[in-house]
Coordinates of C-alpha atoms in Angstrom, one line a residue:
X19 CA 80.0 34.9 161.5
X20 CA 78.5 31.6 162.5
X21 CA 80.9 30.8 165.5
X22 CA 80.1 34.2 166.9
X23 CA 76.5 33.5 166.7
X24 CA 77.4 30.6 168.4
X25 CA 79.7 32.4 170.9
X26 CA 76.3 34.5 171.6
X27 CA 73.7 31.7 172.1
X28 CA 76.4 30.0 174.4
X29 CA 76.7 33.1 176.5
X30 CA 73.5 33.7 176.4
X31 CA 72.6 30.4 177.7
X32 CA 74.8 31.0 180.7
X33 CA 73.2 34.2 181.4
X34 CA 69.7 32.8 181.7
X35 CA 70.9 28.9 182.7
X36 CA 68.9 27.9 179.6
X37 CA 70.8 25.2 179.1
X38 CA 69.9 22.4 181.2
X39 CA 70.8 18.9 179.5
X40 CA 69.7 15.8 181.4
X41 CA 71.3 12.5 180.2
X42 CA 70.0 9.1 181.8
X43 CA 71.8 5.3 181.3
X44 CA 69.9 2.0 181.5
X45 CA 70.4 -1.3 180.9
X46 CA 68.7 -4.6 180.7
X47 CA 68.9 -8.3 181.7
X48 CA 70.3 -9.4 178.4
X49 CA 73.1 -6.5 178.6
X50 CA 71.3 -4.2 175.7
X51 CA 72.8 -0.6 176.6
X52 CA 70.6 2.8 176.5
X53 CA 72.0 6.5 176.5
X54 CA 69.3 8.8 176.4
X55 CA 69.3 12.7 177.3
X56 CA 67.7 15.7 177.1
X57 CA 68.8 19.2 175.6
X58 CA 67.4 22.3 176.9
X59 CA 67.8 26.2 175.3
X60 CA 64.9 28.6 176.1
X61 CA 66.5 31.3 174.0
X62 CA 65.8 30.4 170.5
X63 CA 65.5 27.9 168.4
X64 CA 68.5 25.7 167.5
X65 CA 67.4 24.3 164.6
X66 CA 68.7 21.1 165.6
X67 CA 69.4 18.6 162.0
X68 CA 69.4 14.9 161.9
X69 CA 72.9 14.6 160.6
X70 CA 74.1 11.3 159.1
X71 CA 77.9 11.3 158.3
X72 CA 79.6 8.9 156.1
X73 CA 82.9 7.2 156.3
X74 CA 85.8 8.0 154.5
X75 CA 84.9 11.4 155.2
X76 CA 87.4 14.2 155.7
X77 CA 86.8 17.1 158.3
X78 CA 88.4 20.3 159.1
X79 CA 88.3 21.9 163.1
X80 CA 88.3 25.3 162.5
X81 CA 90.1 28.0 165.1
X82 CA 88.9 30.9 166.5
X83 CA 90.7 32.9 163.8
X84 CA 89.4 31.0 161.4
X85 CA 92.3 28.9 160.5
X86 CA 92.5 25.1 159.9
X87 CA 93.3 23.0 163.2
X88 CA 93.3 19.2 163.3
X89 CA 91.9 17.6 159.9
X90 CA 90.9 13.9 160.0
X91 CA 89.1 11.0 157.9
X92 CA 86.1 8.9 159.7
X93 CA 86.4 5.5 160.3
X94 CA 82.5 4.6 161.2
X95 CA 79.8 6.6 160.1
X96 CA 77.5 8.0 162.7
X97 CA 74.3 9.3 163.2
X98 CA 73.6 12.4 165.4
X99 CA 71.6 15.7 166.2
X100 CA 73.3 18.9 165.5
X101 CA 73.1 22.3 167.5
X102 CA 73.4 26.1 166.2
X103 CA 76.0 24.9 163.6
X104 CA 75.6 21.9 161.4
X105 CA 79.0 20.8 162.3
X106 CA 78.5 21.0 166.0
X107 CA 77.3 17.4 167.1
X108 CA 75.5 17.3 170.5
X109 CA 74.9 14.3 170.6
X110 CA 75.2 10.9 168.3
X111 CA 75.9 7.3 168.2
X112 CA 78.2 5.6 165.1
X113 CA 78.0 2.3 163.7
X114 CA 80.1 0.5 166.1
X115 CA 77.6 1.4 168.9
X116 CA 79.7 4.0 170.4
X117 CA 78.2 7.4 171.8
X118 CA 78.8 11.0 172.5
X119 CA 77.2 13.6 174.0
X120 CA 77.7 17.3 175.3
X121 CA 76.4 18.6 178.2
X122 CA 77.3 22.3 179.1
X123 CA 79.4 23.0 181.9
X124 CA 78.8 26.7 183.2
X125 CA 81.3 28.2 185.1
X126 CA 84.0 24.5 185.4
X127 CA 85.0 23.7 182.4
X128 CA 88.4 25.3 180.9
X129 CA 90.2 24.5 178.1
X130 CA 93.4 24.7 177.2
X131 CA 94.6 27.9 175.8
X132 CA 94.4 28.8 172.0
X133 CA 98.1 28.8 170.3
X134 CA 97.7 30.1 166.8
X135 CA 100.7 29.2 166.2
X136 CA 100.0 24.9 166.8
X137 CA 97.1 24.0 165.4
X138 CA 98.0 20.7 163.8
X139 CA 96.3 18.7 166.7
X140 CA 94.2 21.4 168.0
X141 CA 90.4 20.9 167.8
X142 CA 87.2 23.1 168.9
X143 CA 85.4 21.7 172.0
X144 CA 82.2 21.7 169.4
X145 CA 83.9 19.3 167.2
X146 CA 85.4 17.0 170.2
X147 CA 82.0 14.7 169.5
X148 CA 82.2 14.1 165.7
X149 CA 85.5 13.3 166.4
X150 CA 84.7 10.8 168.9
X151 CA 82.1 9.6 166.9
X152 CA 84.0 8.9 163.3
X153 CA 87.3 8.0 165.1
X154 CA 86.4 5.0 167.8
X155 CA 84.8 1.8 168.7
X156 CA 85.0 1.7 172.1
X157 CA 85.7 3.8 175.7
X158 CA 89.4 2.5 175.9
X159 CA 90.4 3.6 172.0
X160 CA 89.1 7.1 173.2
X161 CA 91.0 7.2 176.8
X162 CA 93.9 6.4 174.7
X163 CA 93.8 9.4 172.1
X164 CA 92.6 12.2 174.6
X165 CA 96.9 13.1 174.9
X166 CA 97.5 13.3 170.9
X167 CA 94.9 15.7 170.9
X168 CA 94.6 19.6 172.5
X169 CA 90.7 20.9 172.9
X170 CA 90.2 24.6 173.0
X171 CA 86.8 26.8 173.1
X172 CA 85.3 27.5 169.7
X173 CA 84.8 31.2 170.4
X174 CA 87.6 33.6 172.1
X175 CA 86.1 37.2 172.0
X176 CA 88.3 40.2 171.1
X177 CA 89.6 40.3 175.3
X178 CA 90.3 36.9 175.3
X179 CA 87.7 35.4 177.2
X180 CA 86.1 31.8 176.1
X181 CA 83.1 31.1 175.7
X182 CA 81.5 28.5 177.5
X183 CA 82.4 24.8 177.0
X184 CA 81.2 21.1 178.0
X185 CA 81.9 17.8 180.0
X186 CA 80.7 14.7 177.9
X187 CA 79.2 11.2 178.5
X188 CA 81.1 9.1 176.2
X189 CA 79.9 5.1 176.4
X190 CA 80.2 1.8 173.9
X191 CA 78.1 -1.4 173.4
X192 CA 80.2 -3.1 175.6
X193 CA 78.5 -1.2 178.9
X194 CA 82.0 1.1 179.8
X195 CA 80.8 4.6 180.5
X196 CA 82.8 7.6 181.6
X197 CA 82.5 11.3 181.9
X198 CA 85.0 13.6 180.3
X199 CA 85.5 17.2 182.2
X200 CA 88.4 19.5 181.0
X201 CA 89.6 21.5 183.9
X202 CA 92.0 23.9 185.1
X203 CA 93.3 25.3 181.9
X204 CA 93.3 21.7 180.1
X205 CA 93.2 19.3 183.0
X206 CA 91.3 16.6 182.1
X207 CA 89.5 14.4 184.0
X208 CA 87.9 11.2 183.5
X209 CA 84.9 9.7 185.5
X210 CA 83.6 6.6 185.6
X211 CA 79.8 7.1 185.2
X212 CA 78.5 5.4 188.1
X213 CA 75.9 6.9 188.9
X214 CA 74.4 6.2 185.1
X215 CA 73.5 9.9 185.4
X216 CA 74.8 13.2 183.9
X217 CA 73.3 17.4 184.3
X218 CA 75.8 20.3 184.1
X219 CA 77.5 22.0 186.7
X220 CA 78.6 21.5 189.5
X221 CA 81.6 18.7 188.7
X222 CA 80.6 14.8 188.1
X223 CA 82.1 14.3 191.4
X224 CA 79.7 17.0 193.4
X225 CA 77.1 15.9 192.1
X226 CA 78.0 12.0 193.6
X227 CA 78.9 13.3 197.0
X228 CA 75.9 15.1 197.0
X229 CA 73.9 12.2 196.3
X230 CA 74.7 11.1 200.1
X231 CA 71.7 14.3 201.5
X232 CA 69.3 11.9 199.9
X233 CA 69.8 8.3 201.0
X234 CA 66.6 8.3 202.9
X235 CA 64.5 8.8 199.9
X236 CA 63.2 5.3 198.9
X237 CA 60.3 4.2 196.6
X238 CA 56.9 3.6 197.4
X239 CA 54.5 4.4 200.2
X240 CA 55.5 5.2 204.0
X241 CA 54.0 3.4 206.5
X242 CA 51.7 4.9 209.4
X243 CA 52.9 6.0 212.4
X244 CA 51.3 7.8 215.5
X245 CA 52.7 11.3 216.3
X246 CA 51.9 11.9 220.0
X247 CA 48.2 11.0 219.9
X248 CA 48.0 11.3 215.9
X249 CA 47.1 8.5 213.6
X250 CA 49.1 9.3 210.2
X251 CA 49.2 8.1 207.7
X252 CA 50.4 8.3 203.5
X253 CA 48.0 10.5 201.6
X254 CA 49.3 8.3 198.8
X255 CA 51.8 7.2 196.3
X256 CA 55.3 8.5 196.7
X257 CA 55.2 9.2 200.1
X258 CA 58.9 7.3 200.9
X259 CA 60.6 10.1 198.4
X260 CA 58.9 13.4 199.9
X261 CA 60.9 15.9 199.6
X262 CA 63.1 14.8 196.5
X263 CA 64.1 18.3 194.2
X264 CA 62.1 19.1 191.7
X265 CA 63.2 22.4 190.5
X266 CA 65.3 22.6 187.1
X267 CA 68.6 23.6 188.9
X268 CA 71.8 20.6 187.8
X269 CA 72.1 19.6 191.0
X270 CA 68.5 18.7 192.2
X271 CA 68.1 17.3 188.0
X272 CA 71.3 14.8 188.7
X273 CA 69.2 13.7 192.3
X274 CA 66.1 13.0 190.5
X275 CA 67.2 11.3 187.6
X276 CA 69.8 9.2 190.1
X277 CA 66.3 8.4 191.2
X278 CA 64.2 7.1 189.1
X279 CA 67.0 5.6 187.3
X280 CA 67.7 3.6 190.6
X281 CA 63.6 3.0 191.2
X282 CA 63.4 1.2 187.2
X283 CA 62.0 -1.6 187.9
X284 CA 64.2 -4.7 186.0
X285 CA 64.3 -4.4 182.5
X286 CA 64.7 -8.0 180.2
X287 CA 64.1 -6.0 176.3
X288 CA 66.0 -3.4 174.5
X289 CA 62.3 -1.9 173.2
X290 CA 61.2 -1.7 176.7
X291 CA 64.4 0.3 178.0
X292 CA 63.8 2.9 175.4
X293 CA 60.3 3.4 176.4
X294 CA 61.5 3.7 180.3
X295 CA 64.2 6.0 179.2
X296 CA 61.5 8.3 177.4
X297 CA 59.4 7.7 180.9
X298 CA 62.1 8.7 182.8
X299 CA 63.0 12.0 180.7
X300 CA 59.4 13.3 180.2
X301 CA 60.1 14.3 184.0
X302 CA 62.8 16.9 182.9
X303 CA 60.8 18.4 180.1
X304 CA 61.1 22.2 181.4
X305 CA 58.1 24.5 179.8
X306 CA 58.9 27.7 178.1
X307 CA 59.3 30.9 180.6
X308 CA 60.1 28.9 183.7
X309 CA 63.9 30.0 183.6
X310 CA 63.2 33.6 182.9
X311 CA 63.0 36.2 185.3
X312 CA 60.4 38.3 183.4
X313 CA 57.7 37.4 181.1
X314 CA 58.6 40.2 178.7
X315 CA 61.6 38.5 177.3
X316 CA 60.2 34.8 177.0
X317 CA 60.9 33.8 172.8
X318 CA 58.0 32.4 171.1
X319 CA 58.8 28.7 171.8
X320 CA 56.6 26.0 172.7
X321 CA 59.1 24.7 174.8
X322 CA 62.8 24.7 176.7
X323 CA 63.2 21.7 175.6
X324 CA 64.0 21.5 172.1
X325 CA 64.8 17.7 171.6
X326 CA 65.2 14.3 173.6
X327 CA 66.8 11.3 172.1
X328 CA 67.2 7.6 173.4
X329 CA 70.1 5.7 172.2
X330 CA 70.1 1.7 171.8
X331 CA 73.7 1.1 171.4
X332 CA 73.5 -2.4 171.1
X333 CA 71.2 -2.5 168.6
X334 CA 72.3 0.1 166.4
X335 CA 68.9 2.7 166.9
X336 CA 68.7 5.9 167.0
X337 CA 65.3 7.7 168.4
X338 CA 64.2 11.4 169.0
X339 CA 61.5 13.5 169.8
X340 CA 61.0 17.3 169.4
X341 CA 59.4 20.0 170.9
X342 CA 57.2 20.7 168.0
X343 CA 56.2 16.9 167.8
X344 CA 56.2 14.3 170.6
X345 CA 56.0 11.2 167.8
X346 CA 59.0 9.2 168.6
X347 CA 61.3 8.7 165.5
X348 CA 63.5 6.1 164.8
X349 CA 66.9 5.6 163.0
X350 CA 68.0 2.2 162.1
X351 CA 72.1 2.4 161.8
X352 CA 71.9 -1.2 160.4
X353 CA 69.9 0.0 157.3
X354 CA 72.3 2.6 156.5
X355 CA 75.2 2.1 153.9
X356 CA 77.4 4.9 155.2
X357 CA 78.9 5.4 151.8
X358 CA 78.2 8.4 150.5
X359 CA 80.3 11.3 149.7
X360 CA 78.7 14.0 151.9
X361 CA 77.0 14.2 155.0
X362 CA 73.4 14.1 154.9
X363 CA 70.7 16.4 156.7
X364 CA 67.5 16.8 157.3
X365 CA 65.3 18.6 159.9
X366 CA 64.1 16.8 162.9
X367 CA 60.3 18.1 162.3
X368 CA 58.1 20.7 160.3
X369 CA 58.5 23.2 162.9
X370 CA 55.0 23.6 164.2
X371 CA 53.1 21.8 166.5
X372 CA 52.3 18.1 165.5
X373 CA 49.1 16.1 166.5
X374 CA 47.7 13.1 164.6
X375 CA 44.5 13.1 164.0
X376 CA 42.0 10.0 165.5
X377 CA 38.9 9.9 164.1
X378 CA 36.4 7.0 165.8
X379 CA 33.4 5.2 163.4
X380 CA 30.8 5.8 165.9

């Protein structure tokens, strides 16, 4: 019952492009490495949980029909934010720094195709990221293990059509980076994440090559010039990147965040790159009803963006925010023992709007 559900928020996201994940990387002077990204559904709520998974912990990838594909035992205990499903990790980081994160793919991903008859080493697409996450250290170890493994959609409706699937950013502490897109019935394709940024559709390699329409945008402020017998001049700031997208569409998202990623100024502290990174993001933050065509069918949400979350992976932090409360939390990795039996989880926030009170003495 709960991967249909699924099947229908996923469909439903495609539908309405609801889903409109925006995932930034940084870096500083003394190589500290930040992942942060947004997630987007203006459908419903996801109730999203704080999931913190143990080592030595067994998991099960179920099928489509409901029987048992690949079943493994972590290595590393991670920390991550779950969507729909508390098993389906959007995005996390484990205890060896590494990260993973999903970012739907609408209308380019495809998977291979179920076989009920081999499901050994067959896993969900919603499960590739815990697996990720509990299995590896580093970029390489999961390059290596993508061929031992066969990713399918976690829904297949009753005339065999998928439901919708991802590409991923996957990166470690040691600053490697890539992009994961599954193709062509199970073509899979890996990226090197050059340009530190990641949307949704079109490809990773689109959106690069599209990135050459807007080399004139530059920082700062234009300089004057006289039109014909016209003194003009700047009206102000931002003049020298007029005309850089601002809609929420993937494409015009991956050009701004390229952007300001590019225009950071340079960064020497981990705590300082996980402010910019929230800086950065706040600029993707997409308000309730903007991705609906009528007002009639807008939910009762105070925002399409559910959750963003900034990743120090060489520190071993974990930090969120919701849209029901803008506080920044923090997860220390190093303070957890990652020795318990089950996984633990807890919601994100109290699910209403969060303000903290200030009261002056005067």
């Amino acid at each position: 019952m709960k991967l249909k559900l699924l099947s229908m928020l996923i469909a439903s996201c495609v539908a309405y492009s609801a889903s409109a994940c925006t995932g930034i990387s940084l870096s500083t002077t003394n190589h500290d490495y930040i992942q942060a990204r947004t997630i987007e559904w203006g459908q419903n709520d996801l109730n999203s949980k704080l999931i913190v998974s143990p080592r030595e912990y067994t998991y099960t990838s179920i099928m489509p029909d409901q029987k048992k594909g690949l079943e493994w035992k972590s290595k590393y205990g991670f920390v991550g934010i779950s969507v729909s499903d508390d098993r389906f990790i959007a995005d996390g980081v484990n205890e060896k720094g590494l990260t993973a994160g999903l970012f739907y793919f609408k209308n380019y991903g495809s998977l291979d195709t179920y076989d009920p008859k081999d499901t050994k080493t067959t896993i969900t697409d919603m499960d590739f990221n815990r697996w990720m996450l509990s299995q590896f250290k580093t970029v390489a170890e999961v390059e290596q293990a993508l061929d031992k493994i066969k990713i399918i959609p976690v829904y297949i409706d009753a005339k065999g059509v998928p439901s919708p699937t991802a590409h991923w950013r996957v990166a470690d502490k040691q600053g490697n980076n890539i992009v994961i897109e599954i193709m062509n019935n199970g073509e899979i394709n890996i990226h090197k994440n050059t340009a530190k940024v990641l949307t949704n559709a079109p490809d990773y390699q689109w959106q690069v090559t599209n990135l050459n329409n807007y080399i004139h945008l530059t920082p700062g402020v234009s300089k004057g010039q006289k039109i014909n017998d016209v003194n003009a001049f700047s009206f102000g700031v931002g003049s020298s990147f007029l005309g850089l997208p601002g809609d929420i569409t993937p494409p015009s998202r991956f050009v701004r965040a390229a952007f300001y990623v590019n225009s950071a100024p340079e960064i020497k502290e981990s705590d300082a790159a996980v402010s910019q990174a929230f800086h950065i993001l706040n600029n993707f933050d997409i308000p309730i009803g903007s991705e609906f065509n009528s007002k009639a069918h807008i939910p009762n949400l105070p925002s399409a963006t559910q959750w963003t979350s900034v990743v120090d992976q060489t520190n071993g932090l974990f930090f969120y925010k919701t849209m029901y409360d803008s506080t920044i939390k923090k997860v220390d990795l190093n303070k957890l023992t990652f020795s318990g039996k089950t996984e633990e989880k807890r919601s994100l926030d109290a699910g209403k709007f969060h303000a903290e009170e200030v009261t002056p003495q005067l």
